Short mmCIF file of C-alpha atoms in Angstrom, two decimals:
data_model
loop_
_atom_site.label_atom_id
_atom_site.label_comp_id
_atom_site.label_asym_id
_atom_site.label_seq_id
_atom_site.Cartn_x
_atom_site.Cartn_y
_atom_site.Cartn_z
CA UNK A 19 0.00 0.00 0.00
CA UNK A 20 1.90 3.58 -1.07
CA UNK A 21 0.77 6.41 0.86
CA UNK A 22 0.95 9.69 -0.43
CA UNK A 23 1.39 12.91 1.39
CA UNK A 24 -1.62 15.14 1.47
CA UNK A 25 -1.85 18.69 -0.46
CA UNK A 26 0.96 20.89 -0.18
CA UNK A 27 0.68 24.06 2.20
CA UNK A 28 0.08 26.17 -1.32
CA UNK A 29 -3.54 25.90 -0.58
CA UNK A 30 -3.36 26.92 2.73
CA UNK A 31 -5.47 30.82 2.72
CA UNK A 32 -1.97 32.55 4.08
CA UNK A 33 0.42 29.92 4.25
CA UNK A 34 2.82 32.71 6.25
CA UNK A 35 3.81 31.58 9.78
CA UNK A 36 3.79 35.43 11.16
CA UNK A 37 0.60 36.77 8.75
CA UNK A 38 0.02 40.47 8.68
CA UNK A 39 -2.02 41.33 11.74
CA UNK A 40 0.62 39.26 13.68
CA UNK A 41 3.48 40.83 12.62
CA UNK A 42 3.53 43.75 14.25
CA UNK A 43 2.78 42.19 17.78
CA UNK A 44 5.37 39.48 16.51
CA UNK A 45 8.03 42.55 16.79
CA UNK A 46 7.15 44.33 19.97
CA UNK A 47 7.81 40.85 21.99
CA UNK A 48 11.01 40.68 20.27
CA UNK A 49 12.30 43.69 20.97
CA UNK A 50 11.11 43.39 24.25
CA UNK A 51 12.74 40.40 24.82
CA UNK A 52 15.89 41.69 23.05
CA UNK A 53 16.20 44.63 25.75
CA UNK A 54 15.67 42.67 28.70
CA UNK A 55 17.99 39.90 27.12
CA UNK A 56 20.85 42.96 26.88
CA UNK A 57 20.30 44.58 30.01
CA UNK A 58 21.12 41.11 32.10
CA UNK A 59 24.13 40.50 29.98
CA UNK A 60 25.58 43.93 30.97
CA UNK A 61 24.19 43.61 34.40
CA UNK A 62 26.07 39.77 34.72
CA UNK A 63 28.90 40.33 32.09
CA UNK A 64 31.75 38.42 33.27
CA UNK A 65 30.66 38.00 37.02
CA UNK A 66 30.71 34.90 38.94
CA UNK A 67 28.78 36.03 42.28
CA UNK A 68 24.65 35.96 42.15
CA UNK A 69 22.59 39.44 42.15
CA UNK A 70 19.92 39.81 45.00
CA UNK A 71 17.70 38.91 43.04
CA UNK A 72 19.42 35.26 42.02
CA UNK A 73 19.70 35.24 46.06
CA UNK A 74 15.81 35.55 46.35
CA UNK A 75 15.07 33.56 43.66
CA UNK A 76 17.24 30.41 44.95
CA UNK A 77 15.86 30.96 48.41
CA UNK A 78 12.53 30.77 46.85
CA UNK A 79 13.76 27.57 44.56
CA UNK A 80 14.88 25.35 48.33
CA UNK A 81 11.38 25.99 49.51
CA UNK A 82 10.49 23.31 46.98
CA UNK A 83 12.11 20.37 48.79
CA UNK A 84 8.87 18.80 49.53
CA UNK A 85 8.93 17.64 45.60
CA UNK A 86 9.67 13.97 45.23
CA UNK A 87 13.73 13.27 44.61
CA UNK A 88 14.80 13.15 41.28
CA UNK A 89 11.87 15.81 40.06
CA UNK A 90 15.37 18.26 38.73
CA UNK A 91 16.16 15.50 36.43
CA UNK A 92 12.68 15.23 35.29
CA UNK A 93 11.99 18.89 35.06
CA UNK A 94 15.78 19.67 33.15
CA UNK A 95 15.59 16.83 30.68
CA UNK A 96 13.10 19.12 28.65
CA UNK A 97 15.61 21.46 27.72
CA UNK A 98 18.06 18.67 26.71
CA UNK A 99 19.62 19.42 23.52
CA UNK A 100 19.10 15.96 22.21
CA UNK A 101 15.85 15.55 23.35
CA UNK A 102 15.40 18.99 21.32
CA UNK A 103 16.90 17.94 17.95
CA UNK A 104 14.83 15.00 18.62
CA UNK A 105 11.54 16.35 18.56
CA UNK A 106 12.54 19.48 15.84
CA UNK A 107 13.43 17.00 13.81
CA UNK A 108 10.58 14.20 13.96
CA UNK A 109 8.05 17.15 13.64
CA UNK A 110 10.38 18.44 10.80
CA UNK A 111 10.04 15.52 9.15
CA UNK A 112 5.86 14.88 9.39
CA UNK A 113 6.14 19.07 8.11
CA UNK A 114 7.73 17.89 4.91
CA UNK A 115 5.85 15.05 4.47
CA UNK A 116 2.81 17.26 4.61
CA UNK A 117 4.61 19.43 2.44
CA UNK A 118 4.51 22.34 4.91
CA UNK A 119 7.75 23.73 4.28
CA UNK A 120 7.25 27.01 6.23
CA UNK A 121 6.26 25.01 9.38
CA UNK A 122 9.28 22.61 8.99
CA UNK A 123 11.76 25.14 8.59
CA UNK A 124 10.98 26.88 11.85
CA UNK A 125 10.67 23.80 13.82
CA UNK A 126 14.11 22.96 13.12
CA UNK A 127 15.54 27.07 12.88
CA UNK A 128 13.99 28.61 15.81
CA UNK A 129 15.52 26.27 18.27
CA UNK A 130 18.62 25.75 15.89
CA UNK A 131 19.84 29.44 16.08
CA UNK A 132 18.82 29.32 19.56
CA UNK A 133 21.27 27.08 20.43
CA UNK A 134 24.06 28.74 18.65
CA UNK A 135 23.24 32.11 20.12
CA UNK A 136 23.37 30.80 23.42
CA UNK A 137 26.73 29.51 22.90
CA UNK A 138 27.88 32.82 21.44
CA UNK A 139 26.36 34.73 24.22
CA UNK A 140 27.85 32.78 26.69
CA UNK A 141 31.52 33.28 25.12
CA UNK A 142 30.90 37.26 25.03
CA UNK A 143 28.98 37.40 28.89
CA UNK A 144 31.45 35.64 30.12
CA UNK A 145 29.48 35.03 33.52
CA UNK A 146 30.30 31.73 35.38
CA UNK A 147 29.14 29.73 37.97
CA UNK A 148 30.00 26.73 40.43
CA UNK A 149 33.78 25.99 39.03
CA UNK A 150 34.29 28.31 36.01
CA UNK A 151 31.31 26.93 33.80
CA UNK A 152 29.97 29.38 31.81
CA UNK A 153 26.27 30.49 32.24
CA UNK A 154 24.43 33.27 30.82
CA UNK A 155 22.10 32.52 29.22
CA UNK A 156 20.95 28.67 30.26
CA UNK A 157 21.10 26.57 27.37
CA UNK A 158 18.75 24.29 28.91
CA UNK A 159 16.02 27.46 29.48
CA UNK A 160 16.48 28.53 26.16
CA UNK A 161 16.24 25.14 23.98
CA UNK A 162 13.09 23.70 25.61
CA UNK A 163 11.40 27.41 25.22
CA UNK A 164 12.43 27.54 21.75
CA UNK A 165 11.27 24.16 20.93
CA UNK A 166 7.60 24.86 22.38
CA UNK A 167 7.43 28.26 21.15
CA UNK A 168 8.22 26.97 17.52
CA UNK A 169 6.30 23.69 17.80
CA UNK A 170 3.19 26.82 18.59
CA UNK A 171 4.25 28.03 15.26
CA UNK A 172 3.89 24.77 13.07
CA UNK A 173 0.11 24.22 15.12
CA UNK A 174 -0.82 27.57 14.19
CA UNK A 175 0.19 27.24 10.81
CA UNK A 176 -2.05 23.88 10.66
CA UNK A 177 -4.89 25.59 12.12
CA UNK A 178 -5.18 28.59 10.38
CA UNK A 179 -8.50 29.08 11.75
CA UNK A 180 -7.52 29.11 15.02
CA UNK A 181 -3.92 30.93 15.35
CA UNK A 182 -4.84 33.29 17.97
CA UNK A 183 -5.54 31.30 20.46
CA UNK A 184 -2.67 28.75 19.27
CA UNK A 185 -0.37 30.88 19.96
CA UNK A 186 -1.85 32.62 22.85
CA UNK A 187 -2.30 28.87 24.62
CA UNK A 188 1.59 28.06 22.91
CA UNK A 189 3.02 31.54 24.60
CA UNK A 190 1.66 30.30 27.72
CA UNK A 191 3.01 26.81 27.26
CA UNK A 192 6.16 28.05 26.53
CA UNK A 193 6.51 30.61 29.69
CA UNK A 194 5.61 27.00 31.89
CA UNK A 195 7.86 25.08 30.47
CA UNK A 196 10.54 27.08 30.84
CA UNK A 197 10.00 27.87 34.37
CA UNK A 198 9.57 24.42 34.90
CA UNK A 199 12.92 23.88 32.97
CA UNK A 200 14.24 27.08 34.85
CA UNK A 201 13.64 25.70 38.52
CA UNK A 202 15.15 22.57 38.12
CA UNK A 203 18.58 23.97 36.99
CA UNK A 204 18.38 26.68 40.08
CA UNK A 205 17.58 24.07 42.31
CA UNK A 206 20.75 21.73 40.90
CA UNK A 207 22.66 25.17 41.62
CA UNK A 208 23.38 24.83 37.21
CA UNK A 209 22.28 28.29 36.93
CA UNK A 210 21.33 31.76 38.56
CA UNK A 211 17.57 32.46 37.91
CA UNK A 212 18.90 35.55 35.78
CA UNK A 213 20.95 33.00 33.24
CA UNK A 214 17.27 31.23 32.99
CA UNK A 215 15.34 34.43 32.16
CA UNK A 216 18.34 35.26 29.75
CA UNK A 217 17.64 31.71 28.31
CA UNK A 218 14.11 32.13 27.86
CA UNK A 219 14.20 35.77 26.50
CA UNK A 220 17.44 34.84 23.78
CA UNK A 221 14.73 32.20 22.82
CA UNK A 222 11.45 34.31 22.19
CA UNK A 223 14.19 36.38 20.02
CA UNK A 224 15.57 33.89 17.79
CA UNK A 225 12.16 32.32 17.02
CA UNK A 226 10.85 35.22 15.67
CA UNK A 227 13.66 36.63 14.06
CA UNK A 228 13.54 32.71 12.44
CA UNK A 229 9.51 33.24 11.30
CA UNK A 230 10.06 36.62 9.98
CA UNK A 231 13.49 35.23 7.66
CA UNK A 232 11.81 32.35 6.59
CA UNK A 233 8.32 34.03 5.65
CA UNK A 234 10.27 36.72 4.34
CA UNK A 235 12.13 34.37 2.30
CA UNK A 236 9.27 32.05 1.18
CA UNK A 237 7.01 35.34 0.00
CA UNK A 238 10.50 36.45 -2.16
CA UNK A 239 10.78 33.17 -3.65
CA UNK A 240 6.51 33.51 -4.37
CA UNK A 241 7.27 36.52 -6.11
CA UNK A 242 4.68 38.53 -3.87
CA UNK A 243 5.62 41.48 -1.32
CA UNK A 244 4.25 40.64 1.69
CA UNK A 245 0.95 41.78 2.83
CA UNK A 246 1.34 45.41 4.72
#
């Protein structure tokens, strides 16, 4: 029995991961994200000792040995790298099969630039922690949170119908997951809380910096200017 792939995403009404009225919005968090993202890295640049508010924040983080043992293992694995090129790939894959190439591309971009910004950051920042390892911003924070936030991105493409509240449900998703991610490396003393928040805002950047390239490349290649 030979199975074909279904239509291809040209007959999707606006195939465009970031459409119009999204665009804008799109931007704003972004830049947002891009300020706090820069403030921390001059605030932590080449430091080893936590701020006060790392201080509060891992106070807060002990209060949580009531959890069962082993729950930082559980919580950090999301943000494993190969559990992230894992899943960016397998849903890369089902993308392409669908012919969705939009959706594929920024499954496997927006946590693929991710990761190599976070390992250029943390080069430049220079901030370290426990015995010289470098931290800001978590790798960890930042992979899982791209992974969600993009995997929001291929759902909202396939529901076109429903991409508000996609991505309003896949923001959300991605804020818990990271925290989630976020606690478990302050509580294994991997990370300050500020590397996590770096993490999770170098994350929000790269993803849509990666849906704006590749719609902006996909609508040159159409021949159309994108819609204003």
């Amino acid at each position: 029995m030979i199975v074909t792939p279904p239509a291809p995403s040209s007959v999707l009404a606006d195939p465009r991961l970031l459409p119009a009225g999204l665009r804008r919005p799109a931007v704003v968090v972004a830049a947002g994200s891009a300020v706090v993202l820069g403030l921390l890295a001059l605030l932590v640049g080449h430091t080893s000792a936590p701020t006060a508010f790392d201080v509060w924040g891992e106070h807060l983080v002990r209060g949580l040995h009531v959890l069962p043992d082993g729950w930082t293992d559980i919580a950090v694995a999301a943000g494993d790298p190969v559990f992230v090129v894992a899943v960016a790939v397998v849903v890369a894959a089902w993308c392409a099969w669908r012919r969705q190439w939009r959706p594929a591309a920024v499954v496997v971009a927006g946590p693929g630039l991710t990761g190599v910004a976070e390992l250029v950051l943390k080069a430049l920042v220079g901030r370290t922690i426990g015995a010289g390892d470098l931290a800001f911003p978590s790798g960890h924070t930042a992979g899982s949170a791209a992974l969600v936030l993009a995997l929001t991105l291929v759902v909202a493409a396939v529901l076109q119908g429903r991409r508000e509240p996609v991505l309003a449900v896949g923001a959300l998703a991605g804020v818990a997951v990271a925290v989630v991610v976020a606690v478990g490396l302050v509580a294994e003393r991997a990370h300050y809380p500020t590397d996590t928040i770096g993490g999770f805002s170098l994350a929000v950047v790269m993803t849509i910096v990666a849906a704006l390239a590749i719609d902006g490349f996909a609508d040159a290649r159409r021949g159309r200017r994108p819609a204003a």
